[in-house]
Coordinates of C-alpha atoms and ligand atoms in Angstrom, one line a residue:
M1 CA 36.0 -34.3 10.6
K2 CA 32.5 -33.0 11.4
K3 CA 31.9 -32.3 7.7
V4 CA 32.9 -35.8 6.8
L5 CA 30.6 -37.2 9.5
A6 CA 27.7 -35.1 8.3
M7 CA 28.3 -36.3 4.7
V8 CA 28.4 -39.9 5.8
L9 CA 25.2 -39.5 7.7
C10 CA 23.6 -37.9 4.7
L11 CA 24.6 -40.7 2.5
V12 CA 23.3 -43.3 5.0
M13 CA 20.0 -41.5 5.1
V14 CA 19.7 -41.3 1.3
L15 CA 20.6 -45.0 0.9
S16 CA 18.1 -46.1 3.6
I17 CA 15.3 -44.0 2.0
A18 CA 16.1 -45.6 -1.4
S19 CA 16.1 -49.1 0.1
I20 CA 12.7 -48.4 1.7
A21 CA 11.3 -47.2 -1.6
S22 CA 12.6 -50.1 -3.5
A23 CA 11.3 -52.6 -0.8
E24 CA 7.7 -51.4 -1.6
T25 CA 5.9 -53.9 -3.8
V26 CA 3.0 -52.5 -5.8
L27 CA 0.4 -55.1 -6.9
K28 CA -2.7 -54.5 -9.1
L29 CA -6.3 -55.7 -8.4
S30 CA -8.9 -55.8 -11.1
E31 CA -12.7 -55.3 -10.5
V32 CA -15.5 -55.1 -13.0
H33 CA -17.8 -53.1 -10.7
A34 CA -17.8 -49.4 -10.3
E35 CA -16.5 -47.5 -7.2
G36 CA -19.0 -47.8 -4.3
Y37 CA -20.3 -51.2 -5.3
P38 CA -20.0 -53.7 -2.3
T39 CA -17.1 -55.7 -3.8
A40 CA -15.3 -52.5 -4.9
L41 CA -15.6 -51.2 -1.3
A42 CA -14.2 -54.6 -0.1
D43 CA -11.3 -54.4 -2.6
H44 CA -10.3 -51.0 -1.2
E45 CA -10.6 -52.3 2.4
F46 CA -8.4 -55.2 1.5
A47 CA -5.8 -52.8 0.0
R48 CA -6.0 -50.6 3.1
L49 CA -5.5 -53.5 5.5
V50 CA -2.6 -55.0 3.5
E51 CA -0.7 -51.7 3.3
E52 CA -1.3 -51.1 7.0
K53 CA -0.4 -54.6 8.2
T54 CA 2.7 -55.0 6.0
E55 CA 3.8 -51.5 7.2
G56 CA 3.8 -50.2 3.7
R57 CA 5.8 -53.0 2.2
I58 CA 2.9 -54.0 0.0
K59 CA 0.7 -51.6 -1.8
I60 CA -2.4 -52.7 -3.8
E61 CA -3.8 -50.5 -6.5
V62 CA -7.4 -51.2 -7.2
Y63 CA -8.8 -50.7 -10.8
T64 CA -12.6 -50.7 -10.8
G65 CA -15.2 -50.5 -13.5
G66 CA -13.5 -53.1 -15.7
T67 CA -10.9 -50.6 -16.7
L68 CA -8.1 -53.1 -16.6
Y69 CA -10.0 -56.2 -17.9
G70 CA -13.6 -55.8 -19.1
Q71 CA -14.3 -59.6 -18.9
E72 CA -13.5 -61.7 -15.9
T73 CA -12.1 -64.5 -18.1
E74 CA -9.4 -62.0 -19.3
A75 CA -8.5 -61.1 -15.8
I76 CA -8.3 -64.7 -14.8
E77 CA -5.9 -65.4 -17.6
A78 CA -3.8 -62.4 -16.6
L79 CA -3.6 -63.9 -13.1
Q80 CA -2.5 -67.2 -14.6
L81 CA 0.3 -65.5 -16.5
G82 CA 1.4 -63.5 -13.5
D83 CA 0.5 -60.2 -15.3
L84 CA -2.0 -59.4 -12.6
A85 CA -1.8 -60.0 -8.8
F86 CA -5.5 -60.0 -7.7
S87 CA -8.9 -60.0 -9.2
R88 CA -12.3 -60.0 -7.6
V89 CA -14.5 -62.2 -9.8
S90 CA -17.7 -64.2 -9.8
A91 CA -17.3 -68.0 -9.3
S92 CA -19.0 -68.7 -12.6
P93 CA -16.0 -68.0 -14.9
V94 CA -13.6 -69.5 -12.3
A95 CA -15.2 -72.9 -13.0
S96 CA -14.0 -72.7 -16.6
Y97 CA -10.5 -73.0 -15.1
V98 CA -11.3 -75.1 -12.0
P99 CA -14.3 -77.2 -12.9
A100 CA -14.9 -78.4 -9.3
I101 CA -16.2 -74.9 -8.5
N102 CA -19.4 -75.7 -10.5
A103 CA -20.4 -78.0 -7.6
I104 CA -21.0 -75.0 -5.3
Q105 CA -23.0 -73.0 -7.8
L106 CA -25.4 -75.5 -9.3
P107 CA -28.9 -74.1 -10.0
Y108 CA -31.3 -74.3 -7.1
L109 CA -28.7 -75.8 -4.8
Y110 CA -29.3 -73.6 -1.8
K111 CA -32.5 -72.9 0.1
N112 CA -31.5 -69.4 1.0
S113 CA -28.6 -67.1 1.8
A114 CA -28.1 -68.6 5.3
H115 CA -27.8 -72.1 3.8
Q116 CA -25.3 -70.9 1.2
W117 CA -23.1 -69.2 3.8
A118 CA -23.2 -72.1 6.2
V119 CA -21.8 -74.2 3.3
L120 CA -19.2 -71.6 2.0
N121 CA -17.8 -70.8 5.4
G122 CA -18.0 -74.4 6.6
E123 CA -15.7 -77.3 5.8
I124 CA -17.1 -77.9 2.3
G125 CA -16.8 -74.3 1.0
Q126 CA -13.3 -73.8 2.5
K127 CA -12.2 -77.1 0.9
F128 CA -13.4 -75.8 -2.5
L129 CA -11.6 -72.5 -2.0
A130 CA -8.3 -74.3 -1.2
D131 CA -8.9 -76.6 -4.2
I132 CA -8.5 -73.6 -6.5
E133 CA -4.8 -73.4 -5.6
A134 CA -4.4 -77.2 -5.3
S135 CA -5.7 -77.6 -8.9
E136 CA -2.6 -76.0 -10.2
S137 CA -4.7 -73.6 -12.3
G138 CA -2.2 -70.9 -11.5
L139 CA -4.9 -69.3 -9.3
V140 CA -5.3 -68.9 -5.6
G141 CA -8.7 -68.4 -3.9
L142 CA -8.5 -66.0 -1.0
C143 CA -12.1 -65.6 0.2
Y144 CA -15.7 -65.6 -0.8
Y145 CA -18.0 -62.6 -0.9
D146 CA -21.7 -62.3 -1.2
A147 CA -23.6 -61.8 -4.5
G148 CA -27.1 -62.9 -3.5
S149 CA -29.2 -64.8 -6.0
R150 CA -29.3 -64.4 -9.7
N151 CA -32.5 -63.8 -11.7
F152 CA -33.4 -63.2 -15.3
Y153 CA -34.2 -59.7 -16.4
L154 CA -35.8 -59.2 -19.8
T155 CA -37.5 -56.8 -22.2
K156 CA -40.4 -59.2 -22.2
E157 CA -42.5 -60.7 -19.4
V158 CA -41.9 -64.3 -18.5
N159 CA -44.2 -66.3 -16.2
S160 CA -43.2 -69.8 -17.2
V161 CA -40.5 -71.9 -18.8
A162 CA -42.5 -71.8 -22.0
D163 CA -42.1 -68.0 -22.1
M164 CA -38.3 -68.3 -22.2
A165 CA -38.4 -70.0 -25.6
G166 CA -36.2 -68.2 -28.1
L167 CA -35.1 -65.4 -25.9
K168 CA -31.5 -64.3 -26.4
I169 CA -29.9 -64.0 -22.9
R170 CA -26.5 -62.7 -22.0
M171 CA -24.8 -65.2 -19.7
Q172 CA -21.4 -65.2 -18.0
N173 CA -18.6 -67.0 -19.7
S174 CA -19.4 -70.4 -18.2
A175 CA -20.4 -73.6 -20.0
M176 CA -22.6 -74.7 -17.2
M177 CA -24.6 -71.4 -17.2
V178 CA -25.0 -71.6 -21.0
K179 CA -26.3 -75.2 -20.6
M180 CA -28.8 -74.0 -18.0
T181 CA -30.1 -71.3 -20.3
E182 CA -30.5 -73.9 -23.1
L183 CA -32.4 -76.3 -20.8
L184 CA -34.8 -73.5 -20.2
G185 CA -35.4 -73.1 -24.0
A186 CA -33.5 -69.8 -24.4
T187 CA -30.4 -68.9 -26.3
A188 CA -27.3 -68.0 -24.3
V189 CA -25.1 -65.2 -25.6
T190 CA -21.6 -65.1 -24.0
G191 CA -18.6 -62.8 -24.5
I192 CA -20.3 -59.7 -23.3
G193 CA -18.7 -58.1 -20.3
P194 CA -21.1 -57.0 -17.5
N195 CA -20.5 -53.3 -18.3
D196 CA -21.7 -53.9 -21.9
V197 CA -25.0 -55.6 -21.1
Y198 CA -27.0 -52.4 -21.2
S199 CA -25.9 -51.3 -24.7
N200 CA -26.5 -54.8 -26.0
I201 CA -30.1 -54.8 -24.8
T202 CA -30.8 -51.3 -26.2
T203 CA -29.4 -52.4 -29.6
K204 CA -31.5 -55.6 -29.4
V205 CA -28.5 -57.9 -29.7
I206 CA -29.9 -59.6 -26.6
D207 CA -33.3 -59.6 -24.9
G208 CA -31.9 -59.4 -21.4
A209 CA -29.5 -61.0 -19.0
E210 CA -29.5 -62.4 -15.5
N211 CA -28.0 -61.1 -12.3
N212 CA -28.7 -59.9 -8.7
W213 CA -30.6 -56.8 -7.7
P214 CA -27.4 -54.6 -7.2
T215 CA -25.9 -55.4 -10.6
Y216 CA -29.2 -55.0 -12.4
Q217 CA -29.5 -51.5 -10.8
N218 CA -25.9 -50.4 -10.6
M219 CA -25.1 -51.1 -14.3
G220 CA -28.3 -49.3 -15.3
D221 CA -29.7 -52.4 -17.0
Y222 CA -33.1 -51.9 -15.3
E223 CA -33.6 -49.0 -17.6
A224 CA -33.3 -51.3 -20.7
A225 CA -35.0 -54.5 -19.4
K226 CA -37.9 -53.8 -17.1
Y227 CA -39.1 -57.3 -16.3
F228 CA -37.1 -58.8 -13.3
I229 CA -38.1 -62.5 -13.0
L230 CA -37.6 -63.6 -9.4
D231 CA -36.6 -67.2 -10.3
E232 CA -33.5 -67.1 -8.1
H233 CA -31.9 -69.8 -10.4
T234 CA -28.4 -69.6 -8.9
R235 CA -26.5 -68.3 -5.8
V236 CA -23.0 -67.7 -7.3
P237 CA -20.5 -66.3 -4.8
E238 CA -17.8 -63.8 -5.6
I239 CA -14.2 -64.9 -5.1
L240 CA -11.2 -62.8 -4.4
L241 CA -8.5 -64.5 -6.5
A242 CA -4.7 -64.1 -6.5
S243 CA -2.1 -65.1 -9.0
A244 CA 0.0 -68.2 -7.9
A245 CA 2.9 -66.8 -10.0
V246 CA 2.8 -63.5 -8.1
K247 CA 2.4 -65.3 -4.8
A248 CA 5.7 -67.1 -5.4
T249 CA 7.5 -63.7 -5.5
I250 CA 6.1 -62.6 -2.1
D251 CA 7.8 -63.2 1.2
E252 CA 5.9 -66.0 3.1
A253 CA 5.1 -63.9 6.2
D254 CA 3.7 -61.1 4.0
W255 CA 1.6 -63.6 2.1
A256 CA 0.1 -64.8 5.4
I257 CA -0.8 -61.2 6.1
I258 CA -2.5 -60.9 2.7
E259 CA -4.5 -64.1 3.3
A260 CA -5.6 -62.9 6.8
C261 CA -6.6 -59.4 5.4
A262 CA -8.7 -61.0 2.6
Q263 CA -10.5 -63.2 5.2
E264 CA -11.1 -60.1 7.3
T265 CA -12.8 -58.2 4.4
Q266 CA -15.5 -60.9 4.0
A267 CA -17.7 -59.6 6.9
F268 CA -17.2 -56.1 5.6
E269 CA -18.4 -57.0 2.1
I270 CA -21.4 -58.9 3.4
A271 CA -22.5 -55.9 5.5
A272 CA -22.1 -53.6 2.4
W273 CA -23.9 -56.2 0.3
E274 CA -27.0 -56.4 2.6
K275 CA -27.4 -52.7 2.5
K276 CA -26.9 -52.4 -1.3
E277 CA -29.3 -55.3 -2.1
K278 CA -32.1 -53.5 -0.3
E279 CA -31.3 -50.1 -1.8
S280 CA -31.1 -51.5 -5.3
E281 CA -34.4 -53.3 -5.0
E282 CA -36.0 -50.1 -3.8
I283 CA -34.5 -48.0 -6.7
V284 CA -35.6 -50.4 -9.5
R285 CA -39.1 -50.9 -8.1
A286 CA -39.5 -47.1 -7.7
A287 CA -38.3 -46.6 -11.3
G288 CA -41.0 -48.9 -12.6
S289 CA -39.4 -52.3 -13.0
I290 CA -41.9 -55.1 -13.1
V291 CA -40.9 -57.8 -10.6
V292 CA -42.4 -61.1 -11.6
E293 CA -42.9 -63.4 -8.6
L294 CA -43.3 -66.9 -10.2
T295 CA -46.1 -69.1 -9.0
E296 CA -45.1 -72.2 -7.1
E297 CA -45.9 -74.3 -10.2
A298 CA -43.9 -72.1 -12.5
K299 CA -40.9 -72.2 -10.1
A300 CA -41.1 -76.0 -9.9
E301 CA -41.0 -76.1 -13.7
F302 CA -37.8 -74.0 -13.7
V303 CA -36.3 -76.3 -11.1
A304 CA -37.3 -79.5 -13.1
A305 CA -36.0 -78.1 -16.4
V306 CA -32.4 -77.6 -15.2
Q307 CA -32.0 -80.9 -13.4
P308 CA -29.9 -82.5 -16.2
I309 CA -27.1 -80.1 -15.1
Y310 CA -26.7 -82.2 -12.0
T311 CA -25.8 -85.3 -14.0
E312 CA -23.5 -83.4 -16.4
Y313 CA -21.8 -81.0 -14.1
G314 CA -22.3 -82.7 -10.8
A315 CA -20.7 -86.0 -12.0
G316 CA -18.0 -87.0 -9.5
Y317 CA -19.4 -84.6 -6.8
E318 CA -22.6 -86.6 -5.9
E319 CA -21.6 -87.0 -2.3
V320 CA -20.6 -83.5 -1.7
I321 CA -23.8 -82.2 -3.4
E322 CA -25.8 -84.4 -1.0
A323 CA -23.8 -83.0 1.9
I324 CA -24.4 -79.4 0.7
K325 CA -28.1 -80.2 0.5
A326 CA -28.1 -81.8 3.9
V327 CA -26.7 -78.6 5.4
G328 CA -30.0 -77.0 4.2
D329 CA -32.0 -79.1 6.6
D330 CA -31.0 -76.6 9.3
F331 CA -32.5 -73.7 7.4
Ligands
LIG401 C1 -22.0 -59.9 -11.0 C2 -20.7 -60.2 -10.4 C3 -19.6 -59.9 -11.4 C4 -19.8 -60.6 -12.7 C5 -21.2 -60.2 -13.2 C6 -21.5 -60.8 -14.6 O1 -20.5 -59.4 -9.3 O2 -18.4 -60.3 -10.8 O3 -18.9 -60.2 -13.6 O4 -22.2 -60.5 -12.3 O5 -22.6 -61.3 -14.8 O6 -23.0 -60.3 -10.1 O7 -20.6 -60.9 -15.4

């Protein structure tokens, strides 16, 4: 009798272990930045929180350095197909699938970082984030992260809009950003993932690119293009995206945990961002990068040159653009 009981107990244990194992859902997250970059740190924190708060039911594997998808448009399409669960991407390529997102990343829209964050974490920004899912793009926006401001970096010195003429500049896969480059008189080159910018500068396929201090430094691009033009043309936030198709397979309560964990990582990323932004600036300056501070007149020329974007990409969003600008009165 005892033997039978022991066997039954054993069987129960084996079966329950098996059911625990099969109840674990493993989801992938794709990231173009290397380990240690602020967004990559946030991805891992997100994975850690989700595993902890779902008590191991959901495990997120983070793939950094663009190893899963080298271009964010590829990752976004994988999310739409349900082949990928999460991807931390820049808002620029998201607008190719959810055009409304262009309204929160128009050139020279924000006065400074505080203005941008008051908008993104206020009613306007949260509505745009929710619109990603409502647009039926197959994408779900979980939270915004910081990416500072973007600036051109080139192999040639630029002090005015006229100096931009004819330069071949790698831009993100975004029609609006391409248009902006053209309005400045340069030629936009798309289809190059951020990890391939350095090699394309050294082989002279492009004369440079544009990005924030951390990407310029972390990707090593500062070693190929030493002029960093502080024109601060855009403030493009990062977005942690999820796949709507994958969301549909997850228990509702667990999805609520996922959403809350994503929100929780925002402050974590912003803290890491602030530290990295300073460090990167110091590194590139020490390495001999030439930082061009545009004169007020030159900056005004850049701002004026890109204004047609507001008519083309801001059409239908006039009121919200005014509201975004009005938030800036407090800063
Ligand atoms: C960086 C963003 C990254 C983009 C990259 C780019 O963090 O998500 O992929 O720019 O220019 O600032 O492609």
